[in-house]
Amino acid sequence: MTFTTFTPLLWLLLLLVAGAAYWRSLVDRPTGLKLASFLLRVLGVVLLALALCQPFIQDETEEAHVVFVMDVSQSVELKAALEALKPIEEGIRQLRPGDSFSLFAMAKGVREQTPTEMRTLLEGWMKGLADDAFRSESRLGDALLSSRLSFPAGKAKRLILFSDGVETDSSLTEALEQLRREEVDVRFVKLSTLEQPEAALVALESTTGFAFQGEMLRLNAKVRANRDMQARVRLLNKGVMVQEKPVTLKAGEETKLPFDQEMTTPGPGVWTAEIVPEKDHFPINNQASMTLNVQGQPRVLVLHEKERDMRAIVRALKEQDFEVDLRGKRGLPDRMEELLAFDCIVIANLPATEMSARQMNLLRSYVADFGGGLVMLGSDNSFGLGGYYKTPVEEVLPLVSRYEKEKEKPSLAMVLVMDKSGSMQGQPIALARQAAKSAAELLSARDQIAVIGFDGQAQVICDMTPASQQSTIMAAIDSLEASGGTFMYPAMEAGREMLDRTTAKVKHMICLTDGQTQEADHIGLTQQMADSGITVSTIALGEGSAGELLQQIAEVGRGRFYESNEAESLPQIFTKETTQASKSATQEGLFPHIQITDHPMLSGYDADGLPVTLGYVMTEAKPAVQVLLAAESGDPLLAVGRFGLGMGLAYTGDLTETWGGEWLAWDGCGRFWAQVLRSVVRKMDRAGLDARSEIMDGRWKVRLDRRDEAEAPLSGLRMEAQALDENGRPFDIKVEETGLGRYEASIPLGTRQHIALRLHDRDHDKLEVRHYHAAYPNEYRLDGKPADSLSTLAGYQPASIIAALPTAFQLRPISSWFAWLALSLLLLGVLLRRI
């Protein structure tokens, strides 16, 4: 007998009061009758309290509930699953009236089905309507634990699993043990695996994760097939095939194919093996990747719109044992893993408008979190001229794009003609407001600005206002809201009238739209403005904008045309255009270098002996950075500063024939700039670091051993970690000390495809960078062997579906028995008292 609760027994404390009353009772009755009556009533109260405790007794039962779990994952032949429905339906017919059953389709999760629904589902998948996302895994352990929740109370439990037995997680053994403890009888029926010809590249492995430049390293590609077939296996680096080998595959056997490859490129490199079989069913399992860290010469990425202009300095750096990769305006990587292949990034002549917001944030993280070096050289597309004002890149650099205009520079009157039609609703109009504010902030007190919005008609948002009245301008810009159609001509005409009325020396208009404007003589109006000295630049936002018309307007208006598919680039475009129009961000002439601060990167060089620069971009130094070289006016030329774990360096002159001709003609040019760059390149100091990693229970576990120069373990260190996923999103990771000098970081994988992990020993300023590449699900590995924990399970026959079941018990409530007995005793007690 069992009780649901014992709380009602607390009421029995009242019997103490009843006992006290009994001893003080003045009732004149025989002592025996008086005591018997009292005891009967006490017993009746006790029984009532026990009845409130809801007592139950166990009765044996022969009723049973059977759960059928059908594996429908990709590794199972659907015809075999459909054939297995027959013994399931036959077994269901053998159940007795009091028995019951459940049927589940199992793969990445479980779905309860009727036999008819299951048949329809399988037949539909065989016709090519397969749910690949659901069928991409065999989560056997999770499925068994989930399906057991369908067992009702008071019935014998049997679970029959139909599967190929290939698990893609590691929870099956624990799940079977849990079912055993819960007295669930588990049976297993082996289903045949995939019959279509299929080949898989199981893994790409190396004996080490690190190599030296020039080292010949062996990479092993492991491949498997379910049929005898011929195939080709390729080795790729950066998407380019470097080797290819033929291979003969034997059904069910794993073949190891070695590739001996010289490591020629320093830094982390992604190597991929790819199989090209003569017959194949799933393309998802044809590739495997790994990252190898190669130590060697410093590797620098140089970006310039006109690559040929940088060839002279690139040759000079290569002579100083630098590995230099010179690229054009599309050469900036958009993945952290690719950025980390370089020790330093040099932006020589690349406007911010050629970078996405993602690339800028990656550059910031590359320096701050991974210790990289970022260098910017002066040009028409650098600092403020390049639109870097208030961007993540400017955060890294030691110099900022704000500057004071010289008094003799001509004043500027600028009109912003901005599309505020309904299509600009949401983020585009918000970023347009931000862009207009950024443009206004860059103007001097002698300049003027106006903002005109247009939808179906023109609306003056901010009349021509001196740029010194920042609060008035900002408040007016904040009132810009999106609605209505698109007609740019009236706004351009209103802007021309404003510019005609000003006395500014430089008059400029910027037109922005994301749509097709109504027909009008836009070109004629632009020609009139050009004839009167007004320049016009245009911005086409999105693929649906009037790009051809806007480009013609910019050409006729002697301005610049910008085309962008991302609203996030608007602030960079506006700041770049404002700085270009103001004609005040550069100085040209002969400027000698004046040394301001002593620094190791200038060791061995006297500033008087350095070549003069023929021009530079005007900037300001941030607080707490080191300005090493400056012009006679005090404007910074060379400055350096730490940002996070890395370094930012800025040289406001350039290293091309434009302003750097004297540098290129100097014999010491290569040596000097090699020394400067070596001061900011990423330092991968790994001495005393030993890292290992493994995938376990859906987590990437990285274990780190720290030892000093005497190989003694280092404990109690301040160890930090940060990771970035494939989209560049950072997330913090906790590092725990698990032993003497041993540390561990555990990263949940989820759906992440790539993770770059940075481990930082803050006490010794040592870094370790590791990479994770998501493999395709184990479902496609073609192992074809049932899990060992399933091999000992009994089989299934429909005729014996309920045979040899463990004894089950049902709980029957007996509260009423206690209640009736209590009532009888209470009545008897009353009778005895009355006799």
Short mmCIF file of N, CA and C in Angstrom, two decimals, residues 166-259:
data_model
loop_
_atom_site.label_atom_id
_atom_site.label_comp_id
_atom_site.label_asym_id
_atom_site.label_seq_id
_atom_site.Cartn_x
_atom_site.Cartn_y
_atom_site.Cartn_z
N VAL A 166 22.78 3.09 -37.02
CA VAL A 166 23.88 4.04 -37.14
C VAL A 166 23.47 5.33 -36.43
N GLU A 167 24.09 5.62 -35.29
CA GLU A 167 23.73 6.79 -34.51
C GLU A 167 24.61 7.98 -34.89
N THR A 168 24.04 9.18 -34.84
CA THR A 168 24.82 10.39 -35.14
C THR A 168 25.03 11.23 -33.90
N ASP A 169 24.67 10.72 -32.75
CA ASP A 169 25.04 11.38 -31.50
C ASP A 169 25.58 10.29 -30.57
N SER A 170 25.91 10.67 -29.36
CA SER A 170 26.55 9.71 -28.46
C SER A 170 25.68 9.37 -27.26
N SER A 171 24.37 9.50 -27.39
CA SER A 171 23.49 9.34 -26.24
C SER A 171 22.73 8.02 -26.24
N LEU A 172 22.99 7.12 -27.18
CA LEU A 172 22.19 5.89 -27.28
C LEU A 172 22.40 4.99 -26.08
N THR A 173 23.64 4.77 -25.68
CA THR A 173 23.91 3.87 -24.54
C THR A 173 23.23 4.38 -23.27
N GLU A 174 23.32 5.68 -23.02
CA GLU A 174 22.67 6.26 -21.83
C GLU A 174 21.16 6.12 -21.92
N ALA A 175 20.60 6.28 -23.13
CA ALA A 175 19.15 6.16 -23.28
C ALA A 175 18.68 4.73 -23.01
N LEU A 176 19.42 3.75 -23.50
CA LEU A 176 19.04 2.35 -23.25
C LEU A 176 19.13 2.02 -21.76
N GLU A 177 20.12 2.56 -21.08
CA GLU A 177 20.24 2.33 -19.65
C GLU A 177 19.07 2.96 -18.90
N GLN A 178 18.65 4.16 -19.34
CA GLN A 178 17.50 4.81 -18.73
C GLN A 178 16.24 3.99 -18.92
N LEU A 179 16.03 3.43 -20.11
CA LEU A 179 14.86 2.60 -20.37
C LEU A 179 14.89 1.33 -19.53
N ARG A 180 16.07 0.76 -19.34
CA ARG A 180 16.18 -0.45 -18.50
C ARG A 180 15.76 -0.15 -17.07
N ARG A 181 16.20 1.01 -16.55
CA ARG A 181 15.82 1.38 -15.18
C ARG A 181 14.32 1.61 -15.06
N GLU A 182 13.70 2.03 -16.13
CA GLU A 182 12.26 2.28 -16.11
C GLU A 182 11.46 1.04 -16.51
N GLU A 183 12.14 -0.12 -16.60
CA GLU A 183 11.51 -1.41 -16.89
C GLU A 183 10.78 -1.41 -18.24
N VAL A 184 11.44 -0.82 -19.23
CA VAL A 184 10.94 -0.86 -20.60
C VAL A 184 11.70 -1.95 -21.35
N ASP A 185 10.98 -2.90 -21.92
CA ASP A 185 11.60 -3.97 -22.70
C ASP A 185 11.85 -3.45 -24.11
N VAL A 186 13.14 -3.41 -24.54
CA VAL A 186 13.52 -2.83 -25.83
C VAL A 186 13.93 -3.96 -26.78
N ARG A 187 13.36 -3.93 -27.98
CA ARG A 187 13.72 -4.88 -29.05
C ARG A 187 14.30 -4.09 -30.23
N PHE A 188 15.09 -4.77 -31.06
CA PHE A 188 15.74 -4.10 -32.19
C PHE A 188 15.58 -4.92 -33.46
N VAL A 189 15.18 -4.23 -34.54
CA VAL A 189 15.06 -4.85 -35.86
C VAL A 189 15.97 -4.07 -36.81
N LYS A 190 16.93 -4.77 -37.42
CA LYS A 190 17.91 -4.13 -38.31
C LYS A 190 17.28 -3.86 -39.67
N LEU A 191 17.36 -2.58 -40.11
CA LEU A 191 16.92 -2.20 -41.45
C LEU A 191 18.13 -2.08 -42.35
N SER A 192 17.95 -2.35 -43.62
CA SER A 192 19.06 -2.25 -44.57
C SER A 192 19.38 -0.79 -44.83
N THR A 193 20.66 -0.51 -45.09
CA THR A 193 21.11 0.85 -45.34
C THR A 193 20.91 1.21 -46.82
N LEU A 194 21.32 2.42 -47.15
CA LEU A 194 21.10 2.97 -48.49
C LEU A 194 21.61 2.04 -49.59
N GLU A 195 20.79 1.83 -50.59
CA GLU A 195 21.16 0.93 -51.70
C GLU A 195 21.76 1.67 -52.88
N GLN A 196 21.40 2.97 -53.08
CA GLN A 196 21.94 3.71 -54.22
C GLN A 196 23.45 3.86 -54.07
N PRO A 197 24.20 3.85 -55.18
CA PRO A 197 25.66 4.04 -55.11
C PRO A 197 25.99 5.37 -54.44
N GLU A 198 26.88 5.32 -53.49
CA GLU A 198 27.20 6.52 -52.71
C GLU A 198 28.65 6.47 -52.25
N ALA A 199 29.32 7.62 -52.30
CA ALA A 199 30.69 7.75 -51.81
C ALA A 199 30.77 8.95 -50.89
N ALA A 200 31.67 8.88 -49.94
CA ALA A 200 31.80 9.96 -48.96
C ALA A 200 33.26 10.22 -48.65
N LEU A 201 33.61 11.50 -48.47
CA LEU A 201 34.93 11.85 -47.96
C LEU A 201 34.77 11.96 -46.44
N VAL A 202 35.26 10.97 -45.74
CA VAL A 202 35.00 10.85 -44.31
C VAL A 202 35.75 11.91 -43.51
N ALA A 203 37.01 12.17 -43.82
CA ALA A 203 37.79 13.13 -43.03
C ALA A 203 39.04 13.53 -43.79
N LEU A 204 39.56 14.71 -43.44
CA LEU A 204 40.88 15.15 -43.89
C LEU A 204 41.70 15.39 -42.63
N GLU A 205 42.82 14.70 -42.51
CA GLU A 205 43.59 14.74 -41.26
C GLU A 205 45.06 15.02 -41.54
N SER A 206 45.72 15.56 -40.50
CA SER A 206 47.15 15.78 -40.54
C SER A 206 47.73 15.36 -39.19
N THR A 207 48.99 15.01 -39.18
CA THR A 207 49.61 14.60 -37.93
C THR A 207 49.86 15.78 -37.00
N THR A 208 49.78 16.99 -37.53
CA THR A 208 50.02 18.18 -36.73
C THR A 208 49.14 19.31 -37.22
N GLY A 209 48.84 20.25 -36.32
CA GLY A 209 48.08 21.43 -36.71
C GLY A 209 48.97 22.59 -37.09
N PHE A 210 50.30 22.42 -36.93
CA PHE A 210 51.24 23.49 -37.24
C PHE A 210 52.36 22.96 -38.14
N ALA A 211 52.88 23.85 -38.96
CA ALA A 211 54.00 23.49 -39.83
C ALA A 211 54.84 24.74 -40.07
N PHE A 212 56.04 24.55 -40.56
CA PHE A 212 56.90 25.66 -40.91
C PHE A 212 56.85 25.88 -42.42
N GLN A 213 57.09 27.12 -42.79
CA GLN A 213 57.09 27.45 -44.21
C GLN A 213 58.15 26.62 -44.93
N GLY A 214 57.75 25.99 -46.05
CA GLY A 214 58.63 25.14 -46.82
C GLY A 214 58.61 23.69 -46.40
N GLU A 215 57.94 23.38 -45.28
CA GLU A 215 57.88 21.99 -44.80
C GLU A 215 56.95 21.16 -45.67
N MET A 216 57.36 19.94 -45.96
CA MET A 216 56.52 19.00 -46.69
C MET A 216 55.65 18.26 -45.67
N LEU A 217 54.35 18.43 -45.76
CA LEU A 217 53.43 17.86 -44.79
C LEU A 217 52.53 16.85 -45.47
N ARG A 218 52.22 15.78 -44.76
CA ARG A 218 51.33 14.76 -45.31
C ARG A 218 49.92 14.97 -44.78
N LEU A 219 48.99 15.13 -45.70
CA LEU A 219 47.57 15.24 -45.39
C LEU A 219 46.89 13.96 -45.86
N ASN A 220 46.12 13.34 -44.99
CA ASN A 220 45.45 12.08 -45.32
C ASN A 220 43.95 12.31 -45.51
N ALA A 221 43.48 11.96 -46.69
CA ALA A 221 42.05 12.00 -46.97
C ALA A 221 41.47 10.60 -46.82
N LYS A 222 40.45 10.46 -45.95
CA LYS A 222 39.80 9.18 -45.74
C LYS A 222 38.48 9.15 -46.50
N VAL A 223 38.33 8.12 -47.36
CA VAL A 223 37.14 8.03 -48.20
C VAL A 223 36.50 6.66 -48.05
N ARG A 224 35.22 6.60 -48.35
CA ARG A 224 34.46 5.36 -48.21
C ARG A 224 33.34 5.34 -49.24
N ALA A 225 32.92 4.14 -49.65
CA ALA A 225 31.81 3.99 -50.59
C ALA A 225 31.03 2.74 -50.24
N ASN A 226 29.76 2.70 -50.64
CA ASN A 226 28.95 1.50 -50.40
C ASN A 226 28.92 0.57 -51.61
N ARG A 227 29.66 0.93 -52.66
CA ARG A 227 29.78 0.11 -53.87
C ARG A 227 31.24 0.16 -54.33
N ASP A 228 31.68 -0.86 -55.03
CA ASP A 228 32.98 -0.78 -55.68
C ASP A 228 32.89 0.27 -56.78
N MET A 229 33.79 1.20 -56.79
CA MET A 229 33.74 2.24 -57.83
C MET A 229 35.08 2.96 -57.93
N GLN A 230 35.24 3.68 -59.02
CA GLN A 230 36.39 4.54 -59.24
C GLN A 230 36.02 5.97 -58.84
N ALA A 231 37.02 6.70 -58.36
CA ALA A 231 36.77 8.09 -57.97
C ALA A 231 38.06 8.87 -58.09
N ARG A 232 37.95 10.19 -58.02
CA ARG A 232 39.09 11.09 -57.96
C ARG A 232 38.98 11.92 -56.69
N VAL A 233 40.10 12.11 -56.01
CA VAL A 233 40.14 12.92 -54.79
C VAL A 233 41.04 14.12 -55.04
N ARG A 234 40.51 15.30 -54.74
CA ARG A 234 41.25 16.53 -54.98
C ARG A 234 41.63 17.19 -53.65
N LEU A 235 42.77 17.86 -53.66
CA LEU A 235 43.19 18.67 -52.53
C LEU A 235 43.14 20.12 -52.97
N LEU A 236 42.41 20.96 -52.19
CA LEU A 236 42.21 22.35 -52.55
C LEU A 236 42.72 23.26 -51.44
N ASN A 237 43.24 24.42 -51.85
CA ASN A 237 43.65 25.46 -50.92
C ASN A 237 43.13 26.79 -51.44
N LYS A 238 42.35 27.49 -50.61
CA LYS A 238 41.71 28.75 -51.01
C LYS A 238 40.84 28.55 -52.24
N GLY A 239 40.22 27.38 -52.33
CA GLY A 239 39.32 27.11 -53.43
C GLY A 239 39.99 26.70 -54.72
N VAL A 240 41.33 26.60 -54.72
CA VAL A 240 42.08 26.25 -55.93
C VAL A 240 42.64 24.83 -55.76
N MET A 241 42.44 23.99 -56.76
CA MET A 241 42.95 22.62 -56.70
C MET A 241 44.46 22.63 -56.85
N VAL A 242 45.14 21.96 -55.90
CA VAL A 242 46.60 21.88 -55.96
C VAL A 242 47.07 20.46 -56.27
N GLN A 243 46.25 19.45 -55.99
CA GLN A 243 46.59 18.06 -56.32
C GLN A 243 45.31 17.28 -56.62
N GLU A 244 45.46 16.21 -57.40
CA GLU A 244 44.34 15.32 -57.67
C GLU A 244 44.89 13.90 -57.85
N LYS A 245 44.20 12.92 -57.24
CA LYS A 245 44.64 11.54 -57.33
C LYS A 245 43.44 10.63 -57.63
N PRO A 246 43.66 9.60 -58.45
CA PRO A 246 42.60 8.60 -58.65
C PRO A 246 42.62 7.59 -57.51
N VAL A 247 41.48 6.97 -57.24
CA VAL A 247 41.41 5.97 -56.17
C VAL A 247 40.35 4.94 -56.54
N THR A 248 40.63 3.69 -56.20
CA THR A 248 39.67 2.60 -56.37
C THR A 248 39.05 2.29 -55.01
N LEU A 249 37.75 2.43 -54.92
CA LEU A 249 37.05 2.24 -53.65
C LEU A 249 36.41 0.86 -53.59
N LYS A 250 36.52 0.22 -52.44
CA LYS A 250 35.90 -1.08 -52.20
C LYS A 250 34.69 -0.86 -51.29
N ALA A 251 33.62 -1.55 -51.57
CA ALA A 251 32.37 -1.38 -50.82
C ALA A 251 32.60 -1.64 -49.34
N GLY A 252 32.19 -0.67 -48.50
CA GLY A 252 32.25 -0.83 -47.06
C GLY A 252 33.61 -0.67 -46.45
N GLU A 253 34.65 -0.40 -47.25
CA GLU A 253 36.00 -0.26 -46.71
C GLU A 253 36.44 1.19 -46.75
N GLU A 254 37.11 1.62 -45.70
CA GLU A 254 37.64 2.98 -45.66
C GLU A 254 39.04 2.99 -46.28
N THR A 255 39.26 3.92 -47.21
CA THR A 255 40.53 4.04 -47.90
C THR A 255 41.21 5.33 -47.50
N LYS A 256 42.50 5.25 -47.17
CA LYS A 256 43.26 6.43 -46.79
C LYS A 256 44.15 6.83 -47.97
N LEU A 257 44.00 8.07 -48.41
CA LEU A 257 44.75 8.56 -49.56
C LEU A 257 45.68 9.68 -49.10
N PRO A 258 47.00 9.50 -49.15
CA PRO A 258 47.93 10.54 -48.66
C PRO A 258 48.23 11.59 -49.73
N PHE A 259 48.35 12.83 -49.28
CA PHE A 259 48.78 13.94 -50.14
C PHE A 259 49.99 14.59 -49.47
#
